Short mmCIF file of C-alpha atoms and ligand atoms in Angstrom, two decimals:
data_model
loop_
_atom_site.label_atom_id
_atom_site.label_comp_id
_atom_site.label_asym_id
_atom_site.label_seq_id
_atom_site.Cartn_x
_atom_site.Cartn_y
_atom_site.Cartn_z
CA MET R 1 -18.04 -51.80 52.64
CA THR R 2 -15.04 -53.93 53.27
CA GLU R 3 -12.27 -55.15 52.06
CA THR R 4 -13.23 -57.56 50.11
CA ILE R 5 -15.44 -56.36 47.44
CA ASP R 6 -15.24 -58.02 44.28
CA PHE R 7 -14.27 -55.87 41.71
CA HIS R 8 -15.62 -57.77 37.75
CA PRO R 9 -12.11 -57.06 35.98
CA LEU R 10 -11.59 -53.92 33.66
CA ALA R 11 -10.27 -53.40 30.04
CA ALA R 12 -7.31 -54.08 29.82
CA SER R 13 -6.40 -49.76 28.41
CA VAL R 14 -7.84 -48.84 32.72
CA GLN R 15 -6.89 -52.09 34.61
CA PRO R 16 -3.50 -50.96 35.45
CA VAL R 17 -4.18 -48.23 36.08
CA PHE R 18 -7.47 -49.48 38.63
CA THR R 19 -4.56 -51.92 40.59
CA THR R 20 -1.85 -49.12 40.86
CA VAL R 21 -4.46 -47.70 43.50
CA LEU R 22 -5.11 -50.43 44.57
CA ASP R 23 -1.01 -50.71 45.51
CA ARG R 24 -1.32 -46.72 45.98
CA SER R 25 -4.28 -46.32 48.50
CA PRO R 26 -5.38 -49.57 49.76
CA HIS R 27 -7.85 -49.76 53.54
CA GLU R 28 -9.89 -46.88 50.62
CA PRO R 29 -13.01 -49.61 49.86
CA GLU R 30 -14.68 -45.92 49.00
CA PHE R 31 -12.01 -44.94 46.83
CA HIS R 32 -11.55 -47.50 45.05
CA GLN R 33 -15.30 -48.38 44.43
CA ALA R 34 -16.09 -44.99 42.74
CA VAL R 35 -12.53 -45.26 40.80
CA HIS R 36 -13.82 -48.47 39.36
CA GLU R 37 -16.88 -47.33 38.32
CA VAL R 38 -15.62 -44.34 36.72
CA LEU R 39 -12.93 -46.25 34.64
CA HIS R 40 -15.32 -48.95 34.01
CA SER R 41 -16.89 -45.84 31.81
CA ILE R 42 -14.97 -44.60 29.95
CA ALA R 43 -12.87 -47.30 29.02
CA PRO R 44 -14.46 -47.04 24.77
CA VAL R 45 -13.14 -43.47 25.51
CA LEU R 46 -9.95 -44.51 25.71
CA GLU R 47 -9.69 -46.37 22.66
CA GLU R 48 -11.42 -44.15 20.41
CA HIS R 49 -9.27 -41.59 22.28
CA PRO R 50 -5.11 -43.06 22.58
CA GLU R 51 -3.38 -39.20 22.89
CA TYR R 52 -5.65 -39.37 26.87
CA VAL R 53 -3.35 -42.75 27.14
CA GLU R 54 -0.33 -41.15 25.63
CA GLY R 55 -0.59 -37.70 27.92
CA GLY R 56 -1.73 -40.25 31.30
CA ILE R 57 -4.10 -38.11 31.91
CA LEU R 58 -5.45 -41.89 34.31
CA GLU R 59 -1.89 -42.47 36.06
CA ARG R 60 -2.77 -38.57 37.16
CA LEU R 61 -6.47 -37.97 38.19
CA VAL R 62 -6.13 -40.53 40.09
CA GLU R 63 -3.54 -39.16 42.36
CA PRO R 64 -4.72 -36.36 44.78
CA GLU R 65 -2.93 -32.48 43.27
CA ARG R 66 -2.29 -32.35 47.81
CA GLN R 67 -3.44 -34.22 50.39
CA ILE R 68 -3.75 -32.81 53.75
CA MET R 69 -4.60 -34.14 57.25
CA PHE R 70 -4.52 -32.04 60.61
CA ARG R 71 -5.12 -32.21 64.54
CA VAL R 72 -8.34 -30.23 64.81
CA PRO R 73 -7.78 -30.05 69.33
CA TRP R 74 -10.84 -27.87 71.01
CA VAL R 75 -12.54 -28.03 74.54
CA ASP R 76 -16.11 -29.49 75.46
CA ASP R 77 -18.00 -27.90 77.21
CA ALA R 78 -17.27 -29.60 80.56
CA GLY R 79 -13.61 -28.01 80.08
CA ARG R 80 -12.64 -31.49 78.73
CA LEU R 81 -9.52 -32.20 75.76
CA GLN R 82 -11.12 -33.48 73.13
CA VAL R 83 -8.77 -34.41 69.69
CA ASN R 84 -11.31 -35.12 65.66
CA ARG R 85 -9.67 -35.77 62.38
CA GLY R 86 -9.01 -32.83 60.38
CA TYR R 87 -9.16 -33.21 56.12
CA ARG R 88 -8.98 -31.59 52.55
CA ILE R 89 -8.05 -33.21 49.54
CA GLN R 90 -7.42 -30.95 47.25
CA PHE R 91 -7.80 -33.21 43.77
CA SER R 92 -8.05 -31.61 40.30
CA SER R 93 -7.35 -28.25 39.53
CA VAL R 94 -7.80 -28.45 36.71
CA LEU R 95 -10.39 -26.39 35.25
CA GLY R 96 -10.76 -23.88 38.33
CA PRO R 97 -9.98 -23.99 42.81
CA TYR R 98 -10.71 -26.81 44.62
CA LYS R 99 -14.96 -26.50 45.13
CA GLY R 100 -16.10 -29.57 47.44
CA GLY R 101 -17.99 -29.95 50.36
CA LEU R 102 -16.72 -30.16 54.55
CA ARG R 103 -18.55 -32.58 56.19
CA PHE R 104 -18.45 -33.34 60.14
CA HIS R 105 -19.22 -37.33 60.70
CA PRO R 106 -18.13 -39.60 62.52
CA SER R 107 -17.85 -42.22 59.65
CA VAL R 108 -15.94 -39.37 58.04
CA ASN R 109 -12.30 -41.10 56.63
CA LEU R 110 -9.68 -40.48 54.92
CA SER R 111 -10.98 -43.31 52.36
CA ILE R 112 -14.85 -41.06 51.81
CA ILE R 113 -13.14 -37.61 52.30
CA LYS R 114 -11.34 -39.18 48.80
CA PHE R 115 -13.79 -40.89 46.70
CA LEU R 116 -16.27 -37.30 46.86
CA GLY R 117 -13.14 -35.78 46.26
CA PHE R 118 -12.38 -37.83 43.29
CA GLU R 119 -16.59 -37.68 42.53
CA GLN R 120 -16.66 -33.62 42.50
CA ILE R 121 -14.01 -33.21 39.91
CA PHE R 122 -16.40 -35.22 37.15
CA LYS R 123 -19.43 -32.93 38.48
CA ASN R 124 -18.25 -29.86 38.40
CA ALA R 125 -16.80 -30.19 35.46
CA LEU R 126 -20.40 -31.11 34.16
CA THR R 127 -21.58 -28.43 35.91
CA GLY R 128 -19.36 -26.98 32.74
CA GLN R 129 -18.75 -24.19 35.11
CA GLY R 130 -14.48 -22.69 36.18
CA ILE R 131 -14.46 -25.77 39.21
CA GLY R 132 -11.81 -28.12 39.90
CA GLY R 133 -12.67 -31.25 42.35
CA GLY R 134 -11.88 -30.91 46.24
CA LYS R 135 -13.46 -32.07 49.27
CA GLY R 136 -12.89 -32.10 53.32
CA GLY R 137 -14.37 -33.17 56.23
CA SER R 138 -13.50 -34.19 59.69
CA ASP R 139 -14.96 -37.19 62.57
CA PHE R 140 -16.33 -34.99 64.33
CA ASP R 141 -19.84 -35.93 65.74
CA PRO R 142 -22.13 -32.44 65.82
CA HIS R 143 -25.16 -34.59 67.33
CA GLY R 144 -26.08 -33.70 70.93
CA ARG R 145 -22.67 -31.18 70.90
CA SER R 146 -23.87 -27.09 71.70
CA ASP R 147 -24.20 -24.42 69.62
CA ALA R 148 -21.15 -23.18 71.47
CA GLU R 149 -18.62 -26.66 71.19
CA VAL R 150 -20.05 -26.65 67.85
CA MET R 151 -18.52 -22.94 66.87
CA ARG R 152 -14.90 -23.57 69.10
CA PHE R 153 -14.49 -27.00 67.13
CA CYS R 154 -14.61 -25.18 63.51
CA GLN R 155 -13.12 -22.06 65.01
CA SER R 156 -10.36 -25.03 65.82
CA PHE R 157 -10.61 -27.09 61.97
CA MET R 158 -10.56 -23.77 60.85
CA ASN R 159 -7.02 -22.04 62.60
CA GLU R 160 -5.12 -24.95 60.43
CA LEU R 161 -6.63 -25.22 56.95
CA TYR R 162 -7.47 -21.32 56.45
CA ARG R 163 -3.87 -20.84 55.07
CA HIS R 164 -5.10 -23.43 52.24
CA LEU R 165 -8.24 -22.19 51.01
CA GLY R 166 -9.02 -18.37 49.39
CA GLU R 167 -11.65 -17.59 46.82
CA HIS R 168 -8.76 -18.44 44.13
CA THR R 169 -7.42 -21.85 45.67
CA ASP R 170 -9.79 -23.59 47.39
CA VAL R 171 -13.45 -23.17 47.88
CA PRO R 172 -15.17 -25.57 50.86
CA ALA R 173 -18.94 -25.50 51.18
CA GLY R 174 -21.53 -27.77 53.37
CA ASP R 175 -21.17 -31.92 53.57
CA ILE R 176 -23.25 -34.23 55.93
CA GLY R 177 -23.28 -32.71 59.19
CA VAL R 178 -22.45 -29.18 58.24
CA GLY R 179 -24.90 -26.69 57.30
CA GLY R 180 -26.23 -22.70 57.52
CA ARG R 181 -24.64 -22.80 61.53
CA GLU R 182 -21.31 -24.77 61.31
CA ILE R 183 -20.94 -22.55 57.94
CA GLY R 184 -21.22 -19.44 59.55
CA TYR R 185 -18.55 -20.20 61.96
CA LEU R 186 -15.40 -21.10 60.38
CA PHE R 187 -16.37 -18.25 57.57
CA GLY R 188 -16.06 -16.30 61.16
CA GLN R 189 -13.58 -17.65 60.95
CA TYR R 190 -11.41 -17.71 58.57
CA ARG R 191 -12.29 -13.41 58.39
CA LYS R 192 -10.76 -13.26 61.64
CA VAL R 193 -8.15 -15.58 60.69
CA THR R 194 -6.54 -13.97 57.19
CA ASN R 195 -8.63 -10.03 58.16
CA ARG R 196 -10.23 -10.51 54.44
CA HIS R 197 -13.71 -10.22 54.03
CA GLU R 198 -13.02 -12.47 51.00
CA SER R 199 -17.06 -13.60 50.45
CA GLY R 200 -15.99 -16.23 47.66
CA MET R 201 -13.90 -18.40 49.78
CA PHE R 202 -16.73 -20.46 50.94
CA THR R 203 -20.51 -20.84 49.56
CA GLY R 204 -23.38 -22.25 51.38
CA LYS R 205 -23.62 -18.16 53.66
CA GLY R 206 -26.27 -16.69 54.47
CA THR R 207 -27.59 -14.69 52.38
CA GLY R 208 -27.51 -11.96 54.70
CA TRP R 209 -24.28 -11.75 54.73
CA GLY R 210 -23.26 -12.94 51.13
CA GLY R 211 -25.17 -16.08 50.18
CA ALA R 212 -26.94 -16.71 47.25
CA GLU R 213 -30.84 -17.12 47.17
CA VAL R 214 -31.68 -20.66 45.52
CA ARG R 215 -28.41 -22.35 46.82
CA THR R 216 -29.94 -24.00 50.10
CA GLU R 217 -32.35 -25.41 47.85
CA ALA R 218 -30.36 -26.27 44.90
CA THR R 219 -29.36 -30.04 45.89
CA GLY R 220 -32.45 -30.64 46.45
CA TYR R 221 -34.43 -28.68 43.65
CA GLY R 222 -31.45 -30.31 41.54
CA ALA R 223 -32.15 -33.91 42.18
CA VAL R 224 -36.24 -33.60 41.55
CA PHE R 225 -34.89 -31.37 38.14
CA PHE R 226 -32.79 -34.27 37.00
CA ALA R 227 -35.52 -36.76 37.34
CA GLN R 228 -37.77 -34.83 35.62
CA GLU R 229 -35.91 -34.60 32.74
CA MET R 230 -35.32 -38.05 32.66
CA LEU R 231 -39.24 -38.70 32.59
CA ALA R 232 -39.87 -35.99 30.39
CA VAL R 233 -37.62 -37.82 27.44
CA HIS R 234 -40.25 -40.51 28.32
CA ASN R 235 -43.59 -38.28 28.29
CA GLU R 236 -43.61 -38.12 31.99
CA SER R 237 -43.36 -36.18 35.26
CA PHE R 238 -44.16 -35.69 38.60
CA GLU R 239 -47.68 -35.08 38.74
CA GLY R 240 -49.30 -37.63 41.09
CA LYS R 241 -46.42 -39.57 41.86
CA ARG R 242 -45.92 -41.30 44.99
CA VAL R 243 -41.81 -40.08 45.27
CA GLY R 244 -40.05 -42.17 48.15
CA ILE R 245 -36.62 -39.49 49.90
CA SER R 246 -34.46 -41.20 52.68
CA GLY R 247 -31.98 -38.26 54.84
CA SER R 248 -33.76 -35.64 56.96
CA GLY R 249 -31.36 -33.26 55.68
CA ASN R 250 -30.44 -30.33 53.72
CA VAL R 251 -30.69 -32.75 50.32
CA ALA R 252 -33.74 -34.37 51.94
CA ILE R 253 -35.79 -31.45 53.23
CA TYR R 254 -35.97 -29.39 49.81
CA ALA R 255 -36.25 -32.13 46.99
CA ILE R 256 -39.49 -33.39 48.87
CA GLU R 257 -40.36 -29.50 48.55
CA LYS R 258 -39.55 -29.39 44.46
CA ALA R 259 -41.00 -33.17 44.36
CA THR R 260 -44.36 -32.00 46.06
CA GLN R 261 -45.38 -28.09 44.39
CA LEU R 262 -44.73 -30.67 40.63
CA GLY R 263 -47.68 -32.29 41.96
CA ALA R 264 -46.31 -35.38 43.71
CA THR R 265 -46.65 -36.65 47.41
CA ALA R 266 -43.08 -37.26 49.06
CA VAL R 267 -44.54 -40.62 51.19
CA THR R 268 -41.16 -40.78 53.20
CA ALA R 269 -38.30 -39.46 55.44
CA SER R 270 -35.26 -40.93 57.53
CA ASP R 271 -32.71 -40.57 59.89
CA SER R 272 -29.69 -42.85 61.12
CA SER R 273 -32.84 -43.79 63.70
CA GLY R 274 -34.90 -44.85 61.75
CA TYR R 275 -37.49 -43.23 59.04
CA VAL R 276 -40.99 -42.48 58.82
CA VAL R 277 -44.02 -42.84 56.39
CA ASP R 278 -46.30 -40.20 55.46
CA ASP R 279 -49.23 -41.46 53.06
CA ALA R 280 -50.68 -38.60 53.38
CA GLY R 281 -47.23 -35.99 51.90
CA ILE R 282 -44.68 -35.19 54.74
CA ASP R 283 -45.21 -31.70 56.50
CA LEU R 284 -42.87 -30.49 55.54
CA ALA R 285 -43.46 -27.13 57.64
CA LEU R 286 -43.33 -29.97 60.69
CA LEU R 287 -39.63 -31.64 59.47
CA ARG R 288 -38.01 -28.14 58.85
CA GLN R 289 -38.83 -27.06 62.65
CA LEU R 290 -37.60 -30.80 64.14
CA LYS R 291 -34.75 -30.90 62.15
CA GLU R 292 -33.68 -27.69 61.64
CA VAL R 293 -34.59 -25.61 64.43
CA GLU R 294 -35.14 -28.27 67.17
CA ARG R 295 -32.58 -31.02 65.84
CA ALA R 296 -35.02 -33.44 67.34
CA ARG R 297 -34.98 -37.45 65.61
CA ILE R 298 -37.52 -38.47 62.93
CA VAL R 299 -39.81 -40.73 65.28
CA GLU R 300 -40.97 -36.84 66.53
CA TYR R 301 -42.07 -36.91 63.20
CA ALA R 302 -44.97 -39.45 63.86
CA ASN R 303 -45.34 -38.40 67.22
CA ARG R 304 -47.25 -34.99 66.37
CA ARG R 305 -48.62 -36.02 62.90
CA PRO R 306 -51.75 -38.60 63.13
CA SER R 307 -50.54 -39.17 59.95
CA ALA R 308 -47.30 -41.31 59.90
CA ARG R 309 -46.11 -44.01 61.36
CA PHE R 310 -42.10 -44.88 62.36
CA VAL R 311 -40.25 -47.87 61.62
CA GLU R 312 -37.47 -48.11 63.37
CA ASN R 313 -35.77 -51.37 62.07
CA GLY R 314 -36.56 -51.74 58.68
CA SER R 315 -35.96 -50.16 55.72
CA VAL R 316 -37.22 -46.67 54.00
CA TRP R 317 -36.55 -48.51 50.30
CA ASP R 318 -39.20 -51.26 51.52
CA VAL R 319 -42.01 -48.79 51.00
CA PRO R 320 -43.58 -48.69 47.69
CA VAL R 321 -42.41 -45.82 45.32
CA ASP R 322 -42.47 -44.28 41.69
CA ILE R 323 -39.35 -42.21 42.41
CA ALA R 324 -36.79 -42.39 45.06
CA ILE R 325 -34.95 -39.87 45.34
CA PRO R 326 -32.35 -41.37 47.75
CA SER R 327 -30.73 -38.70 50.24
CA ALA R 328 -29.05 -39.87 53.20
CA THR R 329 -25.13 -40.78 52.09
CA GLN R 330 -22.77 -43.37 50.00
CA ASN R 331 -24.54 -47.00 49.75
CA GLU R 332 -27.28 -46.63 51.15
CA VAL R 333 -29.70 -48.66 48.99
CA SER R 334 -28.27 -52.30 48.96
CA ALA R 335 -28.89 -55.03 46.01
CA ALA R 336 -31.19 -56.71 48.34
CA GLU R 337 -33.39 -52.67 48.76
CA ALA R 338 -33.23 -52.13 45.03
CA GLN R 339 -34.47 -55.30 43.86
CA THR R 340 -37.54 -54.31 46.15
CA LEU R 341 -38.48 -50.62 45.03
CA ILE R 342 -38.27 -52.83 41.49
CA ALA R 343 -40.93 -55.68 43.02
CA ASN R 344 -42.96 -52.07 44.19
CA GLY R 345 -42.61 -51.18 40.30
CA VAL R 346 -40.39 -47.73 40.69
CA ARG R 347 -40.18 -46.59 37.70
CA ALA R 348 -36.52 -43.37 38.10
CA VAL R 349 -34.20 -43.24 40.98
CA SER R 350 -32.38 -40.18 41.11
CA GLU R 351 -29.11 -39.91 43.78
CA GLY R 352 -29.53 -37.52 45.49
CA ALA R 353 -26.79 -38.42 48.04
CA ASN R 354 -23.51 -38.71 46.53
CA MET R 355 -22.75 -42.94 45.73
CA PRO R 356 -25.98 -43.51 47.62
CA CYS R 357 -26.57 -47.17 45.38
CA VAL R 358 -24.20 -49.71 45.67
CA PRO R 359 -22.94 -51.32 42.26
CA GLU R 360 -25.42 -53.95 41.93
CA ALA R 361 -28.06 -52.37 42.97
CA VAL R 362 -27.30 -48.99 39.99
CA ASP R 363 -26.84 -52.70 37.57
CA ALA R 364 -30.30 -53.88 39.14
CA PHE R 365 -32.39 -50.33 37.53
CA GLN R 366 -30.44 -50.14 34.67
CA LYS R 367 -31.15 -54.10 33.49
CA ALA R 368 -34.77 -53.24 34.98
CA GLY R 369 -35.18 -50.62 32.42
CA VAL R 370 -35.23 -48.16 35.88
CA LEU R 371 -34.31 -45.09 34.80
CA PHE R 372 -30.86 -43.92 36.56
CA ALA R 373 -29.64 -41.06 37.58
CA PRO R 374 -25.57 -40.75 39.33
CA GLY R 375 -24.97 -38.41 41.99
CA LYS R 376 -22.31 -37.60 40.17
CA ALA R 377 -25.27 -35.46 37.88
CA ALA R 378 -28.23 -36.21 39.46
CA ASN R 379 -26.82 -33.63 42.26
CA ALA R 380 -24.84 -31.38 41.13
CA GLY R 381 -27.35 -28.50 41.41
CA GLY R 382 -25.64 -27.89 44.30
CA VAL R 383 -21.88 -27.11 43.57
CA ALA R 384 -23.17 -25.28 40.42
CA THR R 385 -25.54 -22.51 42.50
CA SER R 386 -21.70 -22.12 44.72
CA ALA R 387 -20.20 -21.39 41.55
CA LEU R 388 -22.68 -18.70 40.62
CA GLU R 389 -23.06 -17.99 44.42
CA MET R 390 -19.31 -17.36 43.42
CA SER R 391 -20.24 -15.22 39.96
CA GLN R 392 -22.45 -13.22 42.03
CA ASN R 393 -19.40 -12.61 45.02
CA ALA R 394 -16.87 -11.95 42.76
CA SER R 395 -19.51 -8.93 41.01
CA ARG R 396 -20.88 -8.00 43.80
CA GLN R 397 -24.01 -8.30 42.30
CA ARG R 398 -27.60 -10.34 43.27
CA TRP R 399 -29.91 -12.34 42.01
CA SER R 400 -33.57 -12.83 42.83
CA PHE R 401 -34.39 -15.93 43.68
CA ALA R 402 -37.06 -16.93 40.32
CA ASP R 403 -33.60 -16.12 38.36
CA SER R 404 -31.20 -18.59 40.72
CA GLU R 405 -34.13 -20.95 39.84
CA ASN R 406 -34.52 -20.74 37.12
CA LYS R 407 -30.16 -20.32 36.63
CA LEU R 408 -30.19 -23.88 38.82
CA ARG R 409 -33.58 -25.79 36.28
CA GLU R 410 -31.87 -24.29 32.89
CA ILE R 411 -28.11 -25.85 34.93
CA MET R 412 -30.57 -28.87 35.30
CA GLY R 413 -30.90 -29.55 31.71
CA ASP R 414 -27.66 -28.77 30.63
CA ILE R 415 -26.10 -31.96 32.61
CA HIS R 416 -29.07 -33.88 31.63
CA ASP R 417 -28.78 -33.78 27.89
CA ALA R 418 -24.70 -33.56 28.04
CA ALA R 419 -25.02 -36.78 29.75
CA PHE R 420 -27.62 -38.14 27.57
CA ARG R 421 -25.91 -37.55 24.29
CA ALA R 422 -22.19 -39.33 25.58
CA ALA R 423 -23.79 -41.87 25.81
CA GLU R 424 -25.70 -41.92 23.00
CA ARG R 425 -22.10 -41.00 20.78
CA TYR R 426 -20.68 -44.55 21.84
CA GLY R 427 -23.20 -46.90 21.93
CA THR R 428 -25.12 -47.14 25.78
CA PRO R 429 -28.48 -45.12 25.14
CA GLY R 430 -30.32 -44.44 28.43
CA ASP R 431 -27.29 -45.13 30.84
CA TYR R 432 -26.70 -41.78 32.38
CA VAL R 433 -24.17 -43.66 34.57
CA ALA R 434 -21.69 -43.94 31.86
CA GLY R 435 -22.72 -40.59 29.86
CA ALA R 436 -21.97 -38.38 33.49
CA ASN R 437 -18.16 -40.08 33.84
CA ILE R 438 -18.28 -39.65 29.73
CA ALA R 439 -19.43 -35.85 29.53
CA GLY R 440 -17.25 -34.86 32.39
CA PHE R 441 -13.85 -36.69 31.92
CA GLU R 442 -14.19 -35.27 28.05
CA ARG R 443 -14.22 -32.26 29.56
CA VAL R 444 -11.40 -32.70 32.12
CA ALA R 445 -8.96 -34.32 29.97
CA ASN R 446 -8.57 -31.81 27.50
CA ALA R 447 -7.83 -29.51 29.86
CA MET R 448 -4.75 -32.02 31.34
CA LEU R 449 -3.89 -31.93 27.47
CA ALA R 450 -3.64 -28.55 26.85
CA GLN R 451 -1.80 -27.69 30.18
CA GLY R 452 1.00 -30.26 30.31
CA VAL R 453 2.41 -32.56 32.84
CA ILE R 454 1.68 -31.07 36.21
P1 NDP Y 501 -27.47 -33.58 55.77
O1 NDP Y 501 -26.44 -34.04 57.65
O2 NDP Y 501 -28.37 -32.08 56.49
O3 NDP Y 501 -28.39 -34.63 55.86
C1 NDP Y 501 -27.80 -35.85 55.66
C2 NDP Y 501 -28.86 -36.60 56.84
O4 NDP Y 501 -28.24 -38.77 55.73
C3 NDP Y 501 -29.41 -36.55 57.95
O5 NDP Y 501 -30.57 -37.06 58.10
C4 NDP Y 501 -28.94 -38.20 58.24
O6 NDP Y 501 -29.04 -38.76 59.82
C5 NDP Y 501 -29.09 -39.26 57.39
N1 NDP Y 501 -27.50 -39.61 57.33
C6 NDP Y 501 -26.53 -39.10 57.36
N2 NDP Y 501 -25.63 -40.67 56.68
C7 NDP Y 501 -25.97 -41.32 58.14
C8 NDP Y 501 -25.89 -42.95 57.86
N3 NDP Y 501 -24.94 -43.01 57.66
N4 NDP Y 501 -26.83 -44.04 57.67
C9 NDP Y 501 -28.32 -43.08 58.23
N5 NDP Y 501 -28.75 -41.83 57.87
C10 NDP Y 501 -27.55 -41.59 57.27
O7 NDP Y 501 -26.33 -33.99 54.81
P2 NDP Y 501 -26.68 -33.98 53.49
O8 NDP Y 501 -28.05 -32.78 52.96
O9 NDP Y 501 -26.17 -31.91 52.47
O10 NDP Y 501 -25.71 -34.93 52.27
C11 NDP Y 501 -27.00 -35.92 52.37
C12 NDP Y 501 -25.74 -36.00 50.86
O11 NDP Y 501 -25.87 -35.17 49.44
C13 NDP Y 501 -25.34 -37.20 51.44
O12 NDP Y 501 -24.31 -38.37 50.70
C14 NDP Y 501 -23.56 -35.54 50.42
O13 NDP Y 501 -22.60 -35.38 49.86
C15 NDP Y 501 -24.68 -35.28 49.54
N6 NDP Y 501 -24.06 -33.96 48.70
C16 NDP Y 501 -24.76 -33.01 49.73
C17 NDP Y 501 -24.89 -31.40 48.49
C18 NDP Y 501 -25.36 -30.94 49.97
O14 NDP Y 501 -25.93 -29.21 49.07
N7 NDP Y 501 -25.22 -30.02 50.78
C19 NDP Y 501 -24.26 -31.37 46.97
C20 NDP Y 501 -24.42 -32.88 46.30
C21 NDP Y 501 -24.44 -34.35 47.45
P3 NDP Y 501 -28.53 -38.46 60.90
O15 NDP Y 501 -28.86 -36.86 61.34
O16 NDP Y 501 -29.25 -39.32 61.93
O17 NDP Y 501 -27.54 -38.43 60.75
#
């Protein structure tokens, strides 16, 4: 994204807030994009609820409670000094401790972490659980780094961040580039520097040391459950459908698994080097071996699977599918790619990633009558299951896989219904973008009003 985004004008009740955001936080295009979408959706709510305007809810909501940026020095295997930048944006604690993942990717900057933290406020509110919104990360790139280098980086990162975390303060989890390996190193260093085995200060932990069953699977499974709910409203299902998925990380792998279990054929996976098409259905065991164990590039999948082909230069969205689950990164589905998906007959799009579809793509899907689930709702299963992990840590209980998956399914159903009803209440039936923003906003705004000006 660039600064040349042409944002359409907003209602008079919200435009001044957006103008302030543009002035106060210039050069943060992803953050502007996320704020613009929410302000657009909630303008009708403000007309019915002047108390939100009088209470200055919006002016406060768009400004993070706290922004932390820090130096992360570490030494690589060749003995060279490396310096990265660390971030933690503690956006809103009105509903509970700050909660949101850590992203390690070279593209990470303040704008990206702020957009993710802002989205997280409403997503977490939608889950109905007691969790605030935050996000963090670093421009560190784990690709091609040895385990020892990743460990030294994680330890240095936590040497600074630990003082801002805690089970009642701020509870991180994984995101792009932060999986089981990184969480282990980060948790270990927190334990060392604080002298506390504080299980509830991090979620996504290994199931052998405080992690919850289904947390690893939750975001991908949840994005499929949400799509299942949308389809069910129209008496449709995953059975016999072709599903297109981008990415080949945590979210993508488990979206593929659940879609396949529901009788669909998942035909694509990708990474930043290209994509694979496998009309026989993605072989999950092979994909997991390559991505979770060997940390290989996606071309290797096609090298080892006769039914698959690798495409280096092209778009994964050129492949005709009935259901699309973008699960890689923000702004990965352009307006042109949305048009291709529509022309190829896509029926539903469920955002596994955060904000993967550009605004024009979202508009195109909605105008074409494609069922569209925004990430805020569709990928909330991850953080919802993180909250279940926090509950289990606090009560020192362990739930079974089946119980945890049933709870996740129930939560995704509730999120779907909350978004669906909110959209209907405000006269935009079937608009899950508006519905999710409104349902999340109402819960946050009411809590802010009740707790006074802080
Ligand atoms: P992973 O790091 O496990 O996987 C990310 C995948 O997306 C990789 O295949 C990666 O390829 C690809 N990718 C990342 N950035 C780019 C890029 N700029 N261009 C092309 N491909 C890219 O991350 P997750 O699966 O955890 O996260 C994926 C998305 O889901 C993110 O938007 C994240 O914010 C969102 N999300 C994740 C949750 C979770 O629980 N993990 C919860 C809610 C949302 P490569 O290896 O080549 O970089």
